[in-house]
GROMACS .gro file of C-alpha atoms in nm:
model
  141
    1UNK     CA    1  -1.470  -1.142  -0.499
    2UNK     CA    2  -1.711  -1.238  -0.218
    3UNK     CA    3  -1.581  -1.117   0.124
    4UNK     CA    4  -1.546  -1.478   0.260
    5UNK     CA    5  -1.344  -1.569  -0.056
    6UNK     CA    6  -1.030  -1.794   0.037
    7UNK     CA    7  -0.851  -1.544  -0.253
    8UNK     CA    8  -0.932  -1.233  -0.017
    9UNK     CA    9  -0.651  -1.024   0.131
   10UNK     CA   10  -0.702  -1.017   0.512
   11UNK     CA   11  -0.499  -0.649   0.461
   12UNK     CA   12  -0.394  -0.410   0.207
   13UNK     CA   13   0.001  -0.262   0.180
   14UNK     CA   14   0.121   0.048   0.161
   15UNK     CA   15   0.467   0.118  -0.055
   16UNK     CA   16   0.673   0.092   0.239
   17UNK     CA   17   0.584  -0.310   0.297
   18UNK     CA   18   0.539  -0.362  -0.071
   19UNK     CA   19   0.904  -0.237  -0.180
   20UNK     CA   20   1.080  -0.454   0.101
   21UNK     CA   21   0.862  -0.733   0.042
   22UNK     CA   22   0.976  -0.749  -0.306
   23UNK     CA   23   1.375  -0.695  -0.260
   24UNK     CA   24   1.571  -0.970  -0.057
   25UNK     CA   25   1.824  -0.708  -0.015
   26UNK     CA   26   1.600  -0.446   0.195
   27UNK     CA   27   1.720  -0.473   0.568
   28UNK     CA   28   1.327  -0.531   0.605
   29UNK     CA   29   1.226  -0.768   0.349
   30UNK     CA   30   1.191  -1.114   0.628
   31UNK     CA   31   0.913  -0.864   0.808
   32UNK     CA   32   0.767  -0.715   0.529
   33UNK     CA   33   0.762  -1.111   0.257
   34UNK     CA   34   0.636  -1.292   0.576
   35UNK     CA   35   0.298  -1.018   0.660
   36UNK     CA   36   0.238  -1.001   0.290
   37UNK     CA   37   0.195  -1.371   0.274
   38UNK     CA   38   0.048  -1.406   0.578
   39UNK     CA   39  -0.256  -1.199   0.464
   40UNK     CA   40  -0.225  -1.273   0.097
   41UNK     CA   41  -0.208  -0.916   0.091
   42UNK     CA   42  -0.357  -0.693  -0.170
   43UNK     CA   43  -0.206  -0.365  -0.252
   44UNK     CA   44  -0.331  -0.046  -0.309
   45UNK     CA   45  -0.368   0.108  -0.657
   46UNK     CA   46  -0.124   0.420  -0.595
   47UNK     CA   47   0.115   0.193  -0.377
   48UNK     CA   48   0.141  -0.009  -0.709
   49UNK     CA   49   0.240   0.222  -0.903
   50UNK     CA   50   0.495   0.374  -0.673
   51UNK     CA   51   0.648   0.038  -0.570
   52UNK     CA   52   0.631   0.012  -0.978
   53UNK     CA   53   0.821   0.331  -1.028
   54UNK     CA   54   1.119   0.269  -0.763
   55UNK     CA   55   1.170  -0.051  -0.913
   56UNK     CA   56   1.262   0.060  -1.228
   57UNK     CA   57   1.436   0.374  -1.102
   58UNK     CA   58   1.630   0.259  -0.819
   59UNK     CA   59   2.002   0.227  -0.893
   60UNK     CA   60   2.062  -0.070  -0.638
   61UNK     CA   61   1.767  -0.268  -0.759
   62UNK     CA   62   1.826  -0.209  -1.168
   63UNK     CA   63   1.541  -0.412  -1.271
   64UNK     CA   64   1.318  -0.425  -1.617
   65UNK     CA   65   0.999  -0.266  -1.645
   66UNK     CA   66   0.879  -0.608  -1.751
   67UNK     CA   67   1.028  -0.755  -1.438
   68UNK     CA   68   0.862  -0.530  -1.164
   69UNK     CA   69   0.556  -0.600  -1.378
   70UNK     CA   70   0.584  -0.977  -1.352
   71UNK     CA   71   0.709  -0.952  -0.963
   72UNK     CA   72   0.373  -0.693  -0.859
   73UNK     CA   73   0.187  -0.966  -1.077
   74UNK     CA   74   0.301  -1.279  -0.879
   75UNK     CA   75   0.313  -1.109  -0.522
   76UNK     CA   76  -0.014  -0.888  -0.491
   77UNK     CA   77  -0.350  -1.047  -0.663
   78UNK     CA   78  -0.554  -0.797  -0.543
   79UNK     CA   79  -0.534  -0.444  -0.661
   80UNK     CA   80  -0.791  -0.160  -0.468
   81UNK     CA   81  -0.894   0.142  -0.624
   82UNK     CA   82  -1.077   0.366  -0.409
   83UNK     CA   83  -1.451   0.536  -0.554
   84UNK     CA   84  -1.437   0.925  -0.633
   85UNK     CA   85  -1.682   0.919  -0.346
   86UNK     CA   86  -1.388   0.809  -0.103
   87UNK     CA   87  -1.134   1.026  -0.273
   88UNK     CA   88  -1.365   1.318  -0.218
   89UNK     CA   89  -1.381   1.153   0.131
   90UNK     CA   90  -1.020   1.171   0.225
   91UNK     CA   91  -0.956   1.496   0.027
   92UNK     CA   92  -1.189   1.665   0.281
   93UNK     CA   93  -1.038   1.533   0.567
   94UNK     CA   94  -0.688   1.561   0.475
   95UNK     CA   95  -0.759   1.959   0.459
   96UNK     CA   96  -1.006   1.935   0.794
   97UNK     CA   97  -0.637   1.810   0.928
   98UNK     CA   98  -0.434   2.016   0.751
   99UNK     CA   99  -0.197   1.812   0.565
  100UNK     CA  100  -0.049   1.886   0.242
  101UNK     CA  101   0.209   1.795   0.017
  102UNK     CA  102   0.357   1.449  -0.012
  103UNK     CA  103   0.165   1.336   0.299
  104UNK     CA  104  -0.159   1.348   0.044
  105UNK     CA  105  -0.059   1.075  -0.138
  106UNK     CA  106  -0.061   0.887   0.177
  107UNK     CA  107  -0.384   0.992   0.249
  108UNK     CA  108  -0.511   0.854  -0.092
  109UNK     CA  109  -0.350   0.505  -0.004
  110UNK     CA  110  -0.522   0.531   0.335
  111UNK     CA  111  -0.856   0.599   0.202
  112UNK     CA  112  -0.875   0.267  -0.083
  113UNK     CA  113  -0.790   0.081   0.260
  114UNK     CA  114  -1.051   0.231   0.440
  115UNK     CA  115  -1.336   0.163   0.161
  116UNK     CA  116  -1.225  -0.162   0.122
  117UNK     CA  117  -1.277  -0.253   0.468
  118UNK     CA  118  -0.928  -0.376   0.533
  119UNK     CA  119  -0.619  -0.318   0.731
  120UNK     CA  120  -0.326  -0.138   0.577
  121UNK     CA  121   0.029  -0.263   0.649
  122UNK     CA  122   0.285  -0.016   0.701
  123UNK     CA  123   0.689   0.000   0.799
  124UNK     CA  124   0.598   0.391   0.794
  125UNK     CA  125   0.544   0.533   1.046
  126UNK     CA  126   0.595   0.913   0.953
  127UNK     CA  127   0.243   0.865   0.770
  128UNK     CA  128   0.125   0.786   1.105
  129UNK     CA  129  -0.079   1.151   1.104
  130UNK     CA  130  -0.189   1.135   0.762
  131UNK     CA  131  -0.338   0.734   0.816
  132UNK     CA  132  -0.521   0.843   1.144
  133UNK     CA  133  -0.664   1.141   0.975
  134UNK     CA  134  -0.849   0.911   0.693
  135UNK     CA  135  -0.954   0.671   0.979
  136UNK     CA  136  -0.716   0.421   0.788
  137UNK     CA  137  -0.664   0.066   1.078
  138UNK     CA  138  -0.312   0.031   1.034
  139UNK     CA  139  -0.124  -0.238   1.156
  140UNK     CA  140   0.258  -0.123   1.184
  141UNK     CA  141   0.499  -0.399   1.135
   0.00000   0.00000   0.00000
């Protein structure tokens, strides 16, 4: 996709915008449907998979595997993996900065947004750290 490509995402999301986005009963979903459309947003590849997995787990939302297929299909076109070069990337900083555990994961999302070249949109703002240490430009919403 060239990088002037009307199909672009102008930003990336993080699980905390993607989840909302997706549920018209999250007390967040106006802020978090309107910036996803906004930037035809993109989502990264772990972010997928965990907006995938609370989906089908939640007990409020109850919905089909098939279903939080077909509603990550129709909301987020563009899926970013980040290179084993950036993962190496982000594993060394995340350790430089001395952040562990759960907050790694964060770090992974931070660092597809960062090789991709695009903002990452987060309601999150405990991963504040963990985004600054990757060099991640996150736009809090």
């Amino acid at each position: 996709m060239r990088a002037d490509s009307p199909d672009r995402p102008t930003a990336l999301v993080d699980t905390s915008v993607a989840l909302p986005a997706l549920s018209e009963l999250h007390e967040f979903h106006d802020v978090a449907f309107a910036a996803v459309s906004e930037h035809r947003a993109g989502i990264a590849a772990h972010a997928l998979f965990e907006t995938y997995a609370v989906l089908t787990r939640h007990p409020n939302l109850r919905v089909l595997p098939a279903q939080a297929l077909a509603l990550l299909d129709s909301t987020f076109k563009h899926r970013a993996t980040p290179t084993a070069a950036a993962i190496d990337r982000a594993l060394e900083a995340l350790a430089a900065a001395a952040i562990s555990g759960g907050a790694t994961y964060d770090g992974l999302v931070a660092a597809t947004a960062v090789e991709a070249r695009l903002p990452l949109l987060s309601l999150d703002r405990r991963a504040r750290r963990t985004y600054e240490a990757i060099g991640a430009d996150v736009r809090y919403l």
